[in-house]
N, C-alpha and C. Protein backbone atom coordinates (compact mmCIF):
# COMPACT_ATOMS: atom_id res chain seq x y z
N UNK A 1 81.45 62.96 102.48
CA UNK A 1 81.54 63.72 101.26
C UNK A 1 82.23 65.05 101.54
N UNK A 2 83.11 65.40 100.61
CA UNK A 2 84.26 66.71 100.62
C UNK A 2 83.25 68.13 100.33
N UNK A 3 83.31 68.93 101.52
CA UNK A 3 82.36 70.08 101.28
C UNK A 3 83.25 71.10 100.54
N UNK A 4 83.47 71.78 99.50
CA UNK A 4 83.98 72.81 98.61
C UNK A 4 83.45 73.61 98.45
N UNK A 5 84.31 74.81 99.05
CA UNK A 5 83.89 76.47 98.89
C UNK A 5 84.22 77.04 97.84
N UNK A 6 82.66 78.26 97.11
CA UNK A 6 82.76 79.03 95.91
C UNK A 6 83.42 80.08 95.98
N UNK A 7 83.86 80.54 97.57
CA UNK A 7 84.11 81.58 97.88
C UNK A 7 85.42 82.37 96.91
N UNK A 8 85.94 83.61 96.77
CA UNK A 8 87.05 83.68 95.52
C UNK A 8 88.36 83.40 96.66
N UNK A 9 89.29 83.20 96.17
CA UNK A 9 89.98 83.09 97.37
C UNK A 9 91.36 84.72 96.93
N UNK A 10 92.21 85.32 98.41
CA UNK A 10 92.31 86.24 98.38
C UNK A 10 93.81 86.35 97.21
N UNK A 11 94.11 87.49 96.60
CA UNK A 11 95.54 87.55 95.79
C UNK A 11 96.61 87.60 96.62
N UNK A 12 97.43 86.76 96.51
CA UNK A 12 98.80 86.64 97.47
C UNK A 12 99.63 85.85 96.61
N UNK A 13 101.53 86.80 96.69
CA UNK A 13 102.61 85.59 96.33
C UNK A 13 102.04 84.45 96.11
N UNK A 14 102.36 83.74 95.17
CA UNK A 14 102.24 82.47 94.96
C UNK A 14 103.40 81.45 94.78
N UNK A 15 104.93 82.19 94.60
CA UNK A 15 105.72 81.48 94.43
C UNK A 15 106.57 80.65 95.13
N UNK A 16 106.09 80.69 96.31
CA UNK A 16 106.52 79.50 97.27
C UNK A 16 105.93 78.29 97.76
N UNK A 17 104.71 78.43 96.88
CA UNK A 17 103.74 77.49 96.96
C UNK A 17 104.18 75.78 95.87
N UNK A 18 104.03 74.64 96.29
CA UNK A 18 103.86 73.57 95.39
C UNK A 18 103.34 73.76 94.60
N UNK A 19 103.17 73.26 93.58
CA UNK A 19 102.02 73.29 92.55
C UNK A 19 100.74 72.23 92.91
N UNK A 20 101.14 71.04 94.06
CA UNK A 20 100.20 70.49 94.84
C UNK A 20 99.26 71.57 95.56
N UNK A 21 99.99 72.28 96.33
CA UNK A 21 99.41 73.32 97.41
C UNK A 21 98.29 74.12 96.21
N UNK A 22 98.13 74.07 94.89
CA UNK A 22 97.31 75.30 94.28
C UNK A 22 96.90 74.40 92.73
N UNK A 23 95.80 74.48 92.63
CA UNK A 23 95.48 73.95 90.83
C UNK A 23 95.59 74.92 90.30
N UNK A 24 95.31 74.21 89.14
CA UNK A 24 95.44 75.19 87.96
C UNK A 24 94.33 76.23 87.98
N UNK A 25 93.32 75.73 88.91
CA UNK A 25 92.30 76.39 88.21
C UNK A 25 92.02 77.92 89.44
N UNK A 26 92.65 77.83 90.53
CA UNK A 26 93.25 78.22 91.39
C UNK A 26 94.33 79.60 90.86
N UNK A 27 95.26 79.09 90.21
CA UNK A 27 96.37 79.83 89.87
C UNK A 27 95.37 80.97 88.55
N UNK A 28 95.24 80.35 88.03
CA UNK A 28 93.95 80.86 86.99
C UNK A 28 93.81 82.33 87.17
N UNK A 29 92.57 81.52 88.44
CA UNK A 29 91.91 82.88 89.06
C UNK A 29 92.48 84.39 89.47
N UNK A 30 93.76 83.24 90.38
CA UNK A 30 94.19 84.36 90.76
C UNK A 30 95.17 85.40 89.82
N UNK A 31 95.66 84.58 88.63
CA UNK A 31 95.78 85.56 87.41
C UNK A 31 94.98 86.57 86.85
N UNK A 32 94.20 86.25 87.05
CA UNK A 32 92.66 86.60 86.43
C UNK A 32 92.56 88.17 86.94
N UNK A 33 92.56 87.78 88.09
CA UNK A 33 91.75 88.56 89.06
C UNK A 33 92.86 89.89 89.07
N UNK A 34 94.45 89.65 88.92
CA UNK A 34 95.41 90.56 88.90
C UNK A 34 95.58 91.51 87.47
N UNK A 35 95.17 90.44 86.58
CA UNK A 35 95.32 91.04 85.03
C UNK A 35 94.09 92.19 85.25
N UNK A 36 92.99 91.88 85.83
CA UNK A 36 91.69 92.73 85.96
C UNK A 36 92.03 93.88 86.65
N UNK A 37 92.35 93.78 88.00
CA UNK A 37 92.97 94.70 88.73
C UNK A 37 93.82 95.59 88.48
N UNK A 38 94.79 95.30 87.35
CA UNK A 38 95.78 96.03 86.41
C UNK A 38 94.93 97.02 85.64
N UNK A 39 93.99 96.62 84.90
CA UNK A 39 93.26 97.15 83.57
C UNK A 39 93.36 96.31 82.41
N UNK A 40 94.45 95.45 82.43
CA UNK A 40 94.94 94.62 81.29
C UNK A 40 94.18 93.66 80.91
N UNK A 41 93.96 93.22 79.05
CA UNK A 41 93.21 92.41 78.52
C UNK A 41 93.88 91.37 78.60
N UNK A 42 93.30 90.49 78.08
CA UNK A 42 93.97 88.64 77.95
C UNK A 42 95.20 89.28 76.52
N UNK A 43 94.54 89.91 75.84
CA UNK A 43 95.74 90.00 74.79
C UNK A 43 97.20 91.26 75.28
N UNK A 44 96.64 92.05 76.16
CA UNK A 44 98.11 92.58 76.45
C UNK A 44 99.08 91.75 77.53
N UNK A 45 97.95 90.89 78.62
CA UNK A 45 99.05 90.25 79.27
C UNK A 45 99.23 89.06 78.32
N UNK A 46 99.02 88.44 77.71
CA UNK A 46 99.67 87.09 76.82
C UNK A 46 101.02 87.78 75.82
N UNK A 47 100.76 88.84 75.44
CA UNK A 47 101.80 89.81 74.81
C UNK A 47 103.28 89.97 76.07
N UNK A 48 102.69 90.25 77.22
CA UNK A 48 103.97 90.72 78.07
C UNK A 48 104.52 89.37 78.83
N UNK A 49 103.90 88.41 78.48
CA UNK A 49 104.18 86.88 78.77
C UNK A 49 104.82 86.45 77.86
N UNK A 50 104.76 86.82 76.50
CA UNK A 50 105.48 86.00 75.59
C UNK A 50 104.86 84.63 74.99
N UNK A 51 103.75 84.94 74.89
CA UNK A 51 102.90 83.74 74.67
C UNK A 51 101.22 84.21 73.78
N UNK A 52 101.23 82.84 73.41
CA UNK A 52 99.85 83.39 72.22
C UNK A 52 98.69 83.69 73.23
N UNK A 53 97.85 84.56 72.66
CA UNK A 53 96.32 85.22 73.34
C UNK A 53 95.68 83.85 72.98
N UNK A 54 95.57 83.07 71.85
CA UNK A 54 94.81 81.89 72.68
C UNK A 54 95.03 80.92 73.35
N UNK A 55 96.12 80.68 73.36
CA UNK A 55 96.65 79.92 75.15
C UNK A 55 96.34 80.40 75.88
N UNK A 56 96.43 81.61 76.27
CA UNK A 56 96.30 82.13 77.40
C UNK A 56 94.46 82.24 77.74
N UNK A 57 94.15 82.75 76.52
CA UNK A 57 92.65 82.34 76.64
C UNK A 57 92.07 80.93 77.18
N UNK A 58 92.81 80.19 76.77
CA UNK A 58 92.38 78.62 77.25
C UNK A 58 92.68 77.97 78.49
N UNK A 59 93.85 78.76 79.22
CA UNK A 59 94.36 78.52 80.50
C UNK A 59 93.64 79.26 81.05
N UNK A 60 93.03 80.85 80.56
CA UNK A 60 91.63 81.27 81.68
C UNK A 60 90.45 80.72 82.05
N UNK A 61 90.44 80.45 80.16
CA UNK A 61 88.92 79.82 80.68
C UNK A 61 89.02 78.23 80.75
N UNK A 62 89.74 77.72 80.96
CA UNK A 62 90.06 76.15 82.40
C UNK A 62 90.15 74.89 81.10
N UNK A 63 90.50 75.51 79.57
CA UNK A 63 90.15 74.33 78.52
C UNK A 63 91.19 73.76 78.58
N UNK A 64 92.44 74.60 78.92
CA UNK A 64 93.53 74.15 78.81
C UNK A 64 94.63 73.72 80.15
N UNK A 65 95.57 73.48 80.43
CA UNK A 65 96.14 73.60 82.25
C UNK A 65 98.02 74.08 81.63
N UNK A 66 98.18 75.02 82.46
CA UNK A 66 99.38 75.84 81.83
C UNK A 66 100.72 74.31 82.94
N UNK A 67 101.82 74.45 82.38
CA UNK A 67 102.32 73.53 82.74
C UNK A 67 103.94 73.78 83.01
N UNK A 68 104.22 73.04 83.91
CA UNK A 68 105.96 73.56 83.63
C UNK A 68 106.63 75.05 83.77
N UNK A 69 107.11 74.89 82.87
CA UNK A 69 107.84 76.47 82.65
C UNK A 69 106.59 77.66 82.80
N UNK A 70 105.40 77.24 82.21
CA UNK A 70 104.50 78.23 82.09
C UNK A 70 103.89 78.55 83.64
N UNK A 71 104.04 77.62 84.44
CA UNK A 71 102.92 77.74 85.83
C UNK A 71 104.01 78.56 86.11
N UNK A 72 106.00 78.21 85.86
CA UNK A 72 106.66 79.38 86.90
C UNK A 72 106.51 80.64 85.90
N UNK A 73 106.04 81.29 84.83
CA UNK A 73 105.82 82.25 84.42
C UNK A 73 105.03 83.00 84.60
N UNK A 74 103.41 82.05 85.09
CA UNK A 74 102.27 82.81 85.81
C UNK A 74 102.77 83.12 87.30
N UNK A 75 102.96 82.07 88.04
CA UNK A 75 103.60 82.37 89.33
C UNK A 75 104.84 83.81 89.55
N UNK A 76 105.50 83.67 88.82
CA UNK A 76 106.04 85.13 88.59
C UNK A 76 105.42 86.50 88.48
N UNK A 77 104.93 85.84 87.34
CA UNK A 77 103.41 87.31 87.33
C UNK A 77 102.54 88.04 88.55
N UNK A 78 102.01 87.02 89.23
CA UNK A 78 101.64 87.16 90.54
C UNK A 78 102.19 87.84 91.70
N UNK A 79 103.75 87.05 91.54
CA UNK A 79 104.46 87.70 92.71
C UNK A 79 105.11 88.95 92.78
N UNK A 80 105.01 89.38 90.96
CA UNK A 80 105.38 90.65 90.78
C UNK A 80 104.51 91.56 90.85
N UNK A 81 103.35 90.99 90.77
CA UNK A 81 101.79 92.25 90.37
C UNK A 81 101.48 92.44 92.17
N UNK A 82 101.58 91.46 93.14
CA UNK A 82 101.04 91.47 94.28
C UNK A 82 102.38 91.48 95.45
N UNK A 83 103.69 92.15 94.54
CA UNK A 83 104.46 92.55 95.76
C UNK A 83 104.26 93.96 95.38
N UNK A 84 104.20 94.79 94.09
CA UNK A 84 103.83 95.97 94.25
C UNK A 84 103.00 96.68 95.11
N UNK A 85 101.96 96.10 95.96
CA UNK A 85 100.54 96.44 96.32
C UNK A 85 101.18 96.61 97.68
């Protein structure tokens, strides 16, 4: 049986990664965790994404799985919020 850690895992580039190498729920987090770190709500980053606050609501909270064009738009996000640092 597959033992799985709760642990959070750390913010780093993501854009060289597969989309095998990371789930959605994965990529998520680590959105999550950067939008927080910013100060920013679900509705100002879905605003600077170009995309509706309840998508984006639904790709946080795991109802939905962002896809395509959208995973390289979060993945962008990431690599821009966590090369500043």
């Amino acid at each position: 049986m597959a033992s799985f850690s709760t642990k959070a895992q750390p913010i780093y580039p993501v854009t060289h990664l597969p989309l095998t190498s990371m789930t959605h729920v994965q990529l998520m987090a680590d959105v999550q965790a950067c939008r927080q770190h910013q100060g920013l709500t679900q509705v100002a980053l879905a605003q600077q994404l170009g995309i509706s606050v309840r998508t984006y609501q639904e790709w946080e909270q795991g109802r939905r799985c962002p896809s395509g064009a959208a995973v390289t738009l979060l993945r962008g996000y990431l690599h821009m919020t966590t090369s500043r640092h």
